[in-house]
Short mmCIF file of C-alpha atoms and ligand atoms in Angstrom, two decimals:
data_model
loop_
_atom_site.label_atom_id
_atom_site.label_comp_id
_atom_site.label_asym_id
_atom_site.label_seq_id
_atom_site.Cartn_x
_atom_site.Cartn_y
_atom_site.Cartn_z
CA MET A 35 37.95 -15.05 -54.35
CA GLN A 36 37.14 -11.35 -53.99
CA ASP A 37 34.37 -9.78 -56.09
CA PHE A 38 35.78 -8.08 -59.17
CA LYS A 39 35.13 -6.11 -62.32
CA TYR A 40 37.07 -7.08 -65.43
CA TYR A 41 37.23 -4.55 -68.26
CA ALA A 42 39.64 -5.01 -71.17
CA PRO A 43 38.14 -3.17 -74.14
CA THR A 44 41.28 -2.88 -76.28
CA GLU A 45 41.12 -4.50 -79.73
CA VAL A 46 44.38 -6.36 -80.27
CA ILE A 47 45.87 -6.94 -83.70
CA PHE A 48 48.79 -9.30 -83.19
CA GLY A 49 51.32 -10.72 -85.64
CA ARG A 50 53.78 -10.15 -88.46
CA GLU A 51 51.53 -8.04 -90.66
CA ALA A 52 49.71 -6.24 -87.84
CA GLU A 53 50.66 -2.71 -89.00
CA SER A 54 48.80 -3.21 -92.27
CA GLN A 55 45.55 -2.67 -90.33
CA LEU A 56 46.55 0.62 -88.76
CA SER A 57 44.48 2.99 -90.93
CA THR A 58 41.46 0.71 -90.79
CA MET A 59 41.66 0.76 -86.99
CA ILE A 60 42.02 4.55 -86.80
CA LYS A 61 38.99 5.03 -89.04
CA LYS A 62 37.01 2.42 -87.14
CA TYR A 63 37.50 4.41 -83.95
CA GLY A 64 36.62 7.74 -85.53
CA GLY A 65 40.04 9.26 -86.21
CA SER A 66 40.20 11.89 -88.95
CA LYS A 67 43.05 14.08 -87.64
CA VAL A 68 45.74 12.17 -85.80
CA LEU A 69 48.61 13.01 -83.50
CA ILE A 70 51.51 10.60 -84.11
CA HIS A 71 53.39 10.59 -80.81
CA TYR A 72 56.77 8.85 -80.47
CA GLY A 73 59.99 8.72 -78.49
CA GLY A 74 63.64 9.17 -79.37
CA GLN A 75 64.98 7.66 -82.54
CA SER A 76 64.19 3.95 -82.41
CA ALA A 77 60.91 4.09 -84.36
CA GLU A 78 62.48 6.41 -86.97
CA ARG A 79 65.58 4.19 -87.33
CA SER A 80 63.58 1.01 -87.75
CA GLY A 81 61.46 2.50 -90.52
CA LEU A 82 58.28 2.06 -88.46
CA LEU A 83 57.40 5.76 -88.46
CA LYS A 84 57.89 5.93 -92.20
CA GLN A 85 55.46 3.04 -92.57
CA VAL A 86 52.95 4.70 -90.22
CA ARG A 87 53.07 7.99 -92.17
CA LYS A 88 52.70 6.14 -95.46
CA SER A 89 49.72 4.20 -94.20
CA LEU A 90 47.91 7.33 -92.98
CA THR A 91 48.65 9.26 -96.14
CA ALA A 92 47.39 6.41 -98.31
CA ALA A 93 44.17 6.32 -96.28
CA LYS A 94 43.83 10.13 -96.54
CA ILE A 95 44.03 10.56 -92.77
CA ALA A 96 45.54 13.90 -91.80
CA TYR A 97 48.19 13.94 -89.08
CA VAL A 98 50.59 16.01 -87.03
CA GLU A 99 53.63 14.68 -85.19
CA LEU A 100 55.24 15.11 -81.82
CA GLY A 101 58.35 13.10 -80.96
CA GLY A 102 60.80 13.34 -78.12
CA VAL A 103 59.13 11.29 -75.39
CA VAL A 104 61.82 10.10 -72.98
CA PRO A 105 61.72 7.08 -70.67
CA ASN A 106 59.86 8.16 -67.51
CA PRO A 107 57.86 10.59 -69.70
CA ARG A 108 57.75 14.23 -68.71
CA LEU A 109 54.83 16.52 -67.98
CA SER A 110 56.33 19.36 -70.05
CA LEU A 111 56.00 17.36 -73.28
CA VAL A 112 52.47 16.34 -72.31
CA ARG A 113 51.59 20.03 -72.00
CA LYS A 114 53.17 20.72 -75.39
CA GLY A 115 51.13 17.87 -76.87
CA ILE A 116 47.90 19.24 -75.44
CA GLU A 117 48.55 22.68 -76.96
CA LEU A 118 49.48 21.18 -80.32
CA CYS A 119 46.39 18.97 -80.47
CA LYS A 120 44.12 21.86 -79.53
CA ALA A 121 45.66 24.09 -82.19
CA GLU A 122 45.42 21.36 -84.83
CA ASN A 123 41.96 20.03 -83.90
CA VAL A 124 43.30 16.52 -83.40
CA ASP A 125 40.60 13.94 -82.73
CA PHE A 126 42.66 10.76 -82.38
CA LEU A 127 45.95 10.06 -80.62
CA LEU A 128 48.41 7.43 -81.83
CA ALA A 129 51.32 6.24 -79.69
CA VAL A 130 54.17 4.61 -81.62
CA GLY A 131 56.50 3.20 -78.98
CA GLY A 132 56.53 1.71 -75.51
CA GLY A 133 55.06 2.46 -72.10
CA SER A 134 56.53 5.95 -71.95
CA VAL A 135 55.06 7.05 -75.29
CA ILE A 136 51.71 5.43 -74.52
CA ASP A 137 51.51 7.07 -71.09
CA SER A 138 52.44 10.42 -72.58
CA VAL A 139 49.66 10.07 -75.17
CA LYS A 140 47.20 9.03 -72.46
CA ALA A 141 48.05 12.15 -70.44
CA ILE A 142 47.59 14.31 -73.55
CA GLY A 143 44.23 12.59 -74.04
CA TYR A 144 43.17 13.50 -70.51
CA GLY A 145 44.47 17.04 -70.80
CA LEU A 146 42.53 17.72 -74.00
CA ASP A 147 39.23 17.00 -72.31
CA TYR A 148 40.01 18.34 -68.81
CA GLU A 149 39.42 21.98 -67.98
CA GLY A 150 42.08 22.42 -65.31
CA ASP A 151 45.79 21.59 -65.23
CA VAL A 152 46.30 17.97 -66.27
CA TRP A 153 48.77 17.41 -63.39
CA ASP A 154 45.82 17.83 -60.98
CA LEU A 155 44.71 14.36 -61.98
CA PHE A 156 48.00 12.82 -60.91
CA ILE A 157 48.00 14.39 -57.47
CA GLY A 158 44.38 13.72 -56.60
CA LYS A 159 43.21 17.30 -57.13
CA GLY A 160 40.90 16.53 -60.02
CA GLU A 161 39.00 13.78 -61.78
CA ALA A 162 38.82 13.14 -65.53
CA LYS A 163 35.39 12.69 -67.07
CA THR A 164 36.66 11.61 -70.50
CA CYS A 165 39.85 10.96 -72.41
CA ARG A 166 40.43 11.52 -76.14
CA ALA A 167 40.38 8.27 -78.17
CA LEU A 168 43.81 6.70 -78.59
CA GLY A 169 45.53 3.75 -80.23
CA VAL A 170 48.93 2.11 -79.98
CA VAL A 171 51.61 0.64 -82.21
CA LEU A 172 53.68 -1.19 -79.60
CA THR A 173 57.47 -1.51 -79.92
CA ILE A 174 58.49 -2.90 -76.51
CA PRO A 175 56.76 -5.48 -74.35
CA ALA A 176 57.12 -4.25 -70.79
CA ALA A 177 54.79 -1.72 -69.17
CA GLY A 178 51.57 -3.29 -70.49
CA SER A 179 50.17 0.20 -71.02
CA GLU A 180 48.78 -0.90 -74.41
CA MET A 181 45.87 -2.56 -72.58
CA SER A 182 46.06 -1.07 -69.08
CA GLU A 183 44.28 1.75 -67.28
CA GLY A 184 47.64 3.01 -66.01
CA CYS A 185 49.25 6.32 -66.94
CA VAL A 186 52.53 7.27 -65.25
CA ILE A 187 53.98 10.76 -65.71
CA THR A 188 56.99 12.53 -64.24
CA LYS A 189 56.77 16.20 -63.33
CA GLU A 190 60.13 17.90 -63.56
CA ALA A 191 61.61 19.38 -60.41
CA GLU A 192 60.86 23.01 -59.74
CA GLN A 193 63.09 25.44 -57.98
CA GLU A 194 63.66 24.44 -54.36
CA PRO A 195 61.91 24.33 -51.98
CA VAL A 196 58.82 23.68 -54.12
CA THR A 197 59.73 20.23 -55.42
CA PRO A 198 63.43 19.50 -54.95
CA THR A 199 63.30 16.40 -57.19
CA ASP A 200 61.19 15.03 -60.02
CA MET A 201 57.81 13.67 -59.02
CA LYS A 202 56.54 10.49 -60.69
CA ARG A 203 52.85 9.77 -60.21
CA SER A 204 50.23 7.54 -61.79
CA TYR A 205 46.60 8.14 -62.63
CA ASP A 206 44.79 4.84 -63.04
CA VAL A 207 41.28 4.94 -64.48
CA ASP A 208 39.61 3.00 -67.30
CA LEU A 209 38.98 6.05 -69.49
CA CYS A 210 42.42 5.93 -71.07
CA ARG A 211 42.41 2.29 -72.11
CA PRO A 212 43.52 2.24 -75.76
CA LYS A 213 40.92 1.52 -78.45
CA PHE A 214 43.36 -0.76 -80.24
CA ALA A 215 46.88 -2.10 -79.95
CA ILE A 216 48.89 -3.15 -82.97
CA MET A 217 51.50 -5.69 -81.87
CA ASN A 218 54.07 -7.08 -84.27
CA PRO A 219 56.71 -9.08 -82.35
CA GLU A 220 59.20 -8.40 -85.18
CA ARG A 221 59.19 -4.75 -84.14
CA THR A 222 60.84 -5.69 -80.85
CA ILE A 223 63.90 -7.34 -82.44
CA SER A 224 65.77 -4.03 -82.46
CA LEU A 225 65.52 -3.71 -78.66
CA PRO A 226 68.85 -3.58 -76.83
CA PRO A 227 69.26 -6.61 -74.50
CA TYR A 228 69.04 -4.36 -71.43
CA GLN A 229 65.60 -3.06 -72.48
CA THR A 230 64.46 -6.59 -73.26
CA ALA A 231 65.52 -7.65 -69.76
CA CYS A 232 63.81 -4.61 -68.17
CA GLY A 233 60.65 -5.62 -70.01
CA ILE A 234 60.87 -9.23 -68.82
CA THR A 235 61.22 -7.96 -65.25
CA ASP A 236 58.29 -5.54 -65.49
CA ILE A 237 56.01 -8.15 -67.09
CA MET A 238 56.72 -10.64 -64.29
CA MET A 239 56.33 -7.92 -61.69
CA HIS A 240 52.86 -6.90 -62.92
CA THR A 241 51.76 -10.47 -62.30
CA MET A 242 53.60 -10.77 -58.99
CA GLU A 243 52.11 -7.55 -57.62
CA ARG A 244 48.66 -9.12 -57.97
CA TYR A 245 49.79 -12.60 -56.89
CA PHE A 246 51.19 -11.75 -53.47
CA SER A 247 48.09 -11.17 -51.41
CA HIS A 248 46.14 -12.61 -48.49
CA ASP A 249 43.44 -13.90 -50.87
CA ASP A 250 44.38 -17.56 -51.03
CA ASP A 251 41.26 -19.04 -52.62
CA MET A 252 41.80 -17.90 -56.20
CA LEU A 253 42.80 -21.08 -58.03
CA ILE A 254 41.95 -19.95 -61.55
CA THR A 255 43.69 -16.58 -61.20
CA ASP A 256 46.72 -18.27 -59.64
CA ALA A 257 46.86 -20.77 -62.50
CA VAL A 258 46.82 -17.98 -65.10
CA ALA A 259 49.39 -15.94 -63.17
CA GLU A 260 51.75 -18.87 -62.67
CA ALA A 261 51.49 -19.82 -66.35
CA ILE A 262 52.47 -16.28 -67.37
CA LEU A 263 55.34 -16.21 -64.88
CA ARG A 264 56.68 -19.64 -65.90
CA THR A 265 56.46 -18.75 -69.59
CA VAL A 266 58.35 -15.49 -69.15
CA ARG A 267 60.89 -17.14 -66.84
CA GLN A 268 61.56 -19.80 -69.47
CA CYS A 269 61.40 -17.71 -72.65
CA GLY A 270 63.02 -14.51 -71.32
CA PRO A 271 66.59 -15.77 -70.87
CA LYS A 272 66.37 -17.75 -74.14
CA LEU A 273 65.35 -14.58 -75.94
CA LEU A 274 68.48 -12.81 -74.74
CA ILE A 275 70.53 -15.58 -76.35
CA GLU A 276 68.33 -15.83 -79.48
CA PRO A 277 67.14 -12.23 -80.05
CA PHE A 278 65.89 -12.97 -83.58
CA ASP A 279 63.61 -15.82 -82.53
CA TYR A 280 60.10 -14.70 -83.56
CA GLN A 281 58.30 -17.31 -81.45
CA LEU A 282 60.08 -16.22 -78.28
CA ARG A 283 59.42 -12.54 -79.09
CA ALA A 284 55.75 -13.39 -79.59
CA GLN A 285 55.39 -15.21 -76.24
CA ILE A 286 56.95 -12.32 -74.35
CA MET A 287 54.95 -9.68 -76.20
CA TRP A 288 51.59 -11.28 -75.47
CA ALA A 289 52.63 -12.04 -71.89
CA GLY A 290 53.30 -8.32 -71.43
CA SER A 291 49.72 -7.44 -72.30
CA ILE A 292 47.90 -10.13 -70.34
CA ALA A 293 50.12 -9.53 -67.32
CA HIS A 294 48.74 -6.02 -67.00
CA ASN A 295 45.28 -5.94 -68.59
CA GLY A 296 43.62 -6.92 -65.32
CA LEU A 297 43.30 -10.65 -66.00
CA THR A 298 45.72 -11.69 -63.27
CA GLY A 299 44.01 -9.33 -60.82
CA CYS A 300 40.59 -11.01 -60.95
CA GLY A 301 39.64 -11.89 -57.38
CA THR A 302 42.79 -10.59 -55.70
CA THR A 303 43.41 -7.30 -53.92
CA GLY A 304 46.98 -6.97 -55.22
CA ASP A 305 49.88 -5.27 -53.48
CA TRP A 306 51.80 -2.72 -55.64
CA ALA A 307 54.28 -1.65 -52.95
CA THR A 308 57.27 -2.64 -55.11
CA HIS A 309 55.99 -0.40 -57.91
CA ASN A 310 55.50 2.52 -55.55
CA ILE A 311 58.96 2.09 -54.08
CA GLU A 312 60.46 1.84 -57.57
CA HIS A 313 58.68 4.91 -58.92
CA GLU A 314 60.62 7.02 -56.41
CA LEU A 315 63.88 5.46 -57.62
CA SER A 316 63.13 6.28 -61.25
CA ALA A 317 62.00 9.78 -60.28
CA LEU A 318 65.23 10.48 -58.38
CA TYR A 319 67.82 8.64 -60.49
CA ASN A 320 66.00 8.42 -63.87
CA VAL A 321 66.66 4.68 -64.08
CA ALA A 322 64.71 2.21 -66.23
CA HIS A 323 61.52 1.12 -64.46
CA GLY A 324 62.15 -2.64 -64.91
CA ALA A 325 65.68 -2.44 -63.52
CA GLY A 326 64.41 -0.46 -60.53
CA LEU A 327 61.84 -3.16 -59.79
CA ALA A 328 64.51 -5.88 -59.77
CA ALA A 329 66.57 -3.82 -57.33
CA VAL A 330 63.63 -3.57 -54.93
CA TRP A 331 61.63 -6.79 -55.11
CA PRO A 332 63.91 -9.27 -53.27
CA HIS A 333 64.16 -6.85 -50.33
CA TRP A 334 60.44 -6.15 -50.24
CA ALA A 335 59.83 -9.91 -50.37
CA GLU A 336 62.15 -10.63 -47.46
CA TYR A 337 60.61 -7.79 -45.45
CA VAL A 338 57.00 -8.99 -45.88
CA LEU A 339 57.59 -12.76 -46.10
CA ASN A 340 56.11 -13.52 -42.68
CA GLU A 341 52.75 -12.07 -43.73
CA ASN A 342 52.06 -15.12 -45.91
CA PRO A 343 54.94 -17.63 -46.10
CA THR A 344 52.70 -20.25 -47.72
CA ARG A 345 52.05 -18.03 -50.73
CA PHE A 346 55.75 -17.26 -51.14
CA ALA A 347 56.43 -21.02 -50.90
CA GLN A 348 53.78 -21.64 -53.60
CA PHE A 349 55.55 -19.10 -55.81
CA ALA A 350 58.89 -20.80 -55.12
CA VAL A 351 57.62 -24.23 -56.15
CA ASN A 352 55.15 -23.41 -58.95
CA VAL A 353 57.06 -20.56 -60.59
CA MET A 354 60.72 -20.77 -59.65
CA GLY A 355 60.93 -24.58 -59.75
CA VAL A 356 62.15 -24.96 -56.16
CA ALA A 357 61.79 -28.59 -55.04
CA SER A 358 58.76 -29.18 -52.85
CA THR A 359 60.02 -30.94 -49.72
CA PHE A 360 59.02 -31.36 -46.10
CA ARG A 361 60.81 -28.18 -45.07
CA SER A 362 58.96 -25.25 -43.56
CA ALA A 363 57.03 -22.94 -45.87
CA LYS A 364 59.35 -20.15 -44.80
CA SER A 365 62.55 -21.87 -45.90
CA THR A 366 60.99 -22.90 -49.24
CA ALA A 367 59.82 -19.29 -49.63
CA GLN A 368 63.31 -17.96 -48.95
CA GLU A 369 64.71 -20.34 -51.56
CA GLY A 370 62.22 -18.92 -54.06
CA ILE A 371 63.36 -15.38 -53.34
CA ASN A 372 67.00 -16.45 -53.77
CA ALA A 373 66.09 -18.13 -57.07
CA MET A 374 64.44 -14.89 -58.24
CA ARG A 375 67.62 -12.98 -57.35
CA GLN A 376 69.65 -15.42 -59.44
CA PHE A 377 67.15 -15.06 -62.28
CA TYR A 378 67.49 -11.26 -62.25
CA HIS A 379 71.27 -11.55 -62.34
CA SER A 380 71.08 -14.11 -65.15
CA ILE A 381 69.28 -11.58 -67.38
CA GLY A 382 71.57 -8.70 -66.40
CA MET A 383 69.27 -6.98 -63.91
CA PRO A 384 70.47 -5.41 -60.65
CA THR A 385 69.22 -6.67 -57.28
CA SER A 386 70.32 -3.71 -55.18
CA ILE A 387 70.45 0.08 -55.35
CA PRO A 388 74.27 0.18 -55.73
CA GLU A 389 74.00 -2.21 -58.70
CA LEU A 390 71.22 -0.04 -60.12
CA ILE A 391 72.81 3.41 -59.84
CA GLY A 392 76.52 2.59 -59.49
CA ARG A 393 76.81 3.87 -55.91
CA LYS A 394 75.04 3.69 -52.59
CA ALA A 395 72.06 5.96 -52.01
CA THR A 396 72.66 8.49 -49.25
CA GLU A 397 70.58 8.41 -46.08
CA ASN A 398 69.03 11.75 -47.12
CA GLU A 399 68.02 10.38 -50.50
CA MET A 400 66.41 7.32 -48.94
CA GLN A 401 64.51 9.44 -46.43
CA LEU A 402 63.32 11.71 -49.23
CA MET A 403 62.11 8.76 -51.33
CA ALA A 404 60.37 7.12 -48.34
CA ASP A 405 58.74 10.45 -47.53
CA LYS A 406 57.48 10.99 -51.09
CA CYS A 407 56.36 7.38 -51.33
CA THR A 408 54.12 7.78 -48.29
CA ILE A 409 53.02 11.31 -49.29
CA GLY A 410 54.83 13.09 -46.49
CA LYS A 411 54.37 10.18 -44.03
CA THR A 412 50.58 10.51 -44.30
CA SER A 413 49.69 7.28 -46.13
CA THR A 414 50.69 3.65 -46.45
CA ILE A 415 51.57 1.60 -49.52
CA GLY A 416 51.01 -2.09 -50.26
CA ASN A 417 48.40 -4.53 -49.10
CA LEU A 418 50.09 -7.79 -48.15
CA LYS A 419 51.62 -5.68 -45.43
CA LYS A 420 50.63 -2.05 -45.18
CA LEU A 421 53.94 -0.23 -45.24
CA MET A 422 54.45 3.03 -43.40
CA TYR A 423 57.30 5.50 -43.78
CA ASN A 424 59.66 3.52 -41.52
CA ASP A 425 58.93 0.25 -43.32
CA VAL A 426 59.61 1.83 -46.71
CA LEU A 427 62.81 3.41 -45.42
CA THR A 428 63.96 0.02 -44.09
CA ILE A 429 63.34 -1.58 -47.49
CA TYR A 430 65.42 1.13 -49.21
CA GLN A 431 68.15 0.52 -46.60
CA MET A 432 68.04 -3.25 -47.17
CA ALA A 433 68.27 -2.65 -50.93
CA ASN A 434 71.20 -0.31 -50.37
CA GLU A 435 73.51 -3.04 -48.92
O1 NZQ B 5 62.70 6.55 -77.24
P1 NZQ B 5 63.08 5.45 -78.14
O2 NZQ B 5 64.14 5.81 -79.10
O3 NZQ B 5 61.90 4.81 -78.80
O4 NZQ B 5 63.78 4.31 -77.22
C1 NZQ B 5 63.07 3.54 -76.27
C2 NZQ B 5 63.48 3.86 -74.84
O5 NZQ B 5 64.77 4.38 -74.79
C3 NZQ B 5 63.53 2.12 -76.42
N1 NZQ B 5 62.74 1.33 -77.39
C4 NZQ B 5 61.41 1.12 -77.39
N2 NZQ B 5 61.09 0.30 -78.39
C5 NZQ B 5 62.24 0.01 -79.04
C6 NZQ B 5 63.30 0.67 -78.39
N3 NZQ B 5 64.58 0.56 -78.82
C7 NZQ B 5 64.82 -0.22 -79.89
N4 NZQ B 5 63.85 -0.92 -80.54
C8 NZQ B 5 62.56 -0.83 -80.14
N5 NZQ B 5 61.61 -1.57 -80.76
O6 NZQ B 5 63.33 1.54 -75.14
C9 NZQ B 5 63.52 2.52 -74.15
C10 NZQ B 5 62.46 2.36 -73.08
O7 NZQ B 5 61.19 2.68 -73.58
P2 NZQ B 5 59.98 2.95 -72.57
O8 NZQ B 5 58.79 3.25 -73.37
O9 NZQ B 5 60.40 3.91 -71.53
O10 NZQ B 5 59.83 1.50 -71.85
P3 NZQ B 5 58.66 0.84 -71.10
O11 NZQ B 5 57.68 0.28 -72.05
O12 NZQ B 5 59.29 -0.05 -70.13
O13 NZQ B 5 57.90 2.02 -70.32
C11 NZQ B 5 58.36 2.49 -69.08
C12 NZQ B 5 57.41 3.52 -68.53
O14 NZQ B 5 56.12 2.96 -68.30
C13 NZQ B 5 55.73 3.19 -66.94
C14 NZQ B 5 57.05 3.20 -66.23
O15 NZQ B 5 56.95 3.75 -64.94
C15 NZQ B 5 57.90 4.02 -67.17
O16 NZQ B 5 57.64 5.39 -67.02
N6 NZQ B 5 54.74 2.20 -66.55
C16 NZQ B 5 53.51 2.32 -67.05
C17 NZQ B 5 52.49 1.47 -66.70
C18 NZQ B 5 51.13 1.63 -67.26
N7 NZQ B 5 50.87 2.70 -67.98
O17 NZQ B 5 50.24 0.78 -67.05
C19 NZQ B 5 52.68 0.38 -65.74
C20 NZQ B 5 54.12 0.09 -65.45
O18 NZQ B 5 54.19 -0.52 -64.19
C21 NZQ B 5 55.02 1.26 -65.49
O19 NZQ B 5 55.03 1.95 -64.26
ZN1 ZN B 6 55.63 -1.86 -64.03
#
C-alpha cells in the first residue's frame, strides 16, 4: 500500500428532509450574502429553487442568483459569476445542481480570491491560495464534485488559430472541497434515464480509475472499491426499471460521493487516462461526460490489459461476476471487459465513438484530441501504462470502429 493523505472535510446531510437544514448549514459556515448558482430549468421545474429561496428568506440570509450553467460548464459564466459576486459582496457560494453547477461555483470561488485570470489555474499558469466558502444541494449523483477536490471547466473556442476548439481542463486541489453537501435522493427522481445512466457510469469509473494500478497490496481499498462497484452494478440497472424506488436512489447517491471523495484512492496511485481521453471528447463534441467514459473505457482496457492482467481478472471475478476458472488471467480479464461492455449497453450507454456522436470521428479530429490530451505531444497520461500521443491516438482509433 502506498503512503497517502485522506482529506474529506465535507459535512454531509443525507436523506428525505435534508434541505430543511440548508440555512443552518449556510450560517454555520459563515454565509451572510449568498450566490445561488444553478443550471438550466430542472431545479426550477422541480420546485427545489423555490424551496431554497424560501429557506434563505426565512432565515434572513440575503442572496443573489445566477442560473444558466450548462453541462461541461463554461468559463464565460464563471467570469460573469465572479463579477456578480464582487459587485454584490457575496461571502458564500451555493450550488444547486450537479457536477457542472458545482464545478462552476468552485471556479467562481477560486476567481474571487485569485488576483489574475482564473483560467490561469486550469492551465498551470497560477496557483490558488484560497477559495471562497461553498456548499451544495445535489440533484444528480454522478461527478462526485460534492465531496471532491475536482473542478472541471470548459473554455470556449477562440478565433482560429488561437484555440480552434473548446478546451476542457481540471484544477484539482483541496481548497474547493465543499463545506457541506445536502443530499436528498428524492431530488434525483426527476432525472431522465439517460442522465441516470451517465451518472452510474461516472460513479463506477471514479472507482475504476483508482482500482487499475500496479499497487496490488491494497486489500482494504480493493474491498471498499469492489463493494461500491458491485452495489452500483446491481442497483443501477434496477433503478432504470424502478425510477421511483427511494432505496435504490439512495444507494446510488451515496455511492457517487464515496466513489470520488478519495476513499477508494487510499494507497493506490490511480490511473485517470480514461478521464483525460474523455474530457477531449466532451470538449470537442459536447457530449455527456458519463457517456463519453463508456465509449472509451473498453478500448483503454484492452490496450493496457497486458500491464496487469491479474488485476483485470480480479475485477472480472469480484465485480463483474465472471466465473473464476483455471483459465489464464488474460482470458478471464477479457471476459470482464466484455461483461462491462454488455453492462454499458444494458443501461443505454455507448461503447464506441460512433455510438456516442452518431458518426465516426475523422482522423483530423482524433489527432487533434490526442494532441490536446498530451498537451501538444509533450506529456503522458495514465499510470498503469503511461500513454504517449501515439497510444492515445490508437485508443481513439480503436474506439472509432
Ligand atoms: O441544467 P439542468 O436543467 O439542471 O439539467 C441538468 C443537466 O442537463 C440535468 N439534471 C441535473 N439534476 C437533475 C437534472 N435533470 C432532472 N432532474 C434532476 N434532479 O442533468 C444534466 C447533467 O448535469 P451535470 O451537472 O452536467 O451532470 P454531472 O453531475 O454528470 O456533471 C458533469 C460535469 O462534471 C465534470 C464533468 O467533466 C462534467 O463537466 N466532472 C467533475 C468532477 C469533479 N468536479 O470532481 C469529476 C468528474 O470526473 C467529472 O469530470
Ligand atoms: Zn468522471
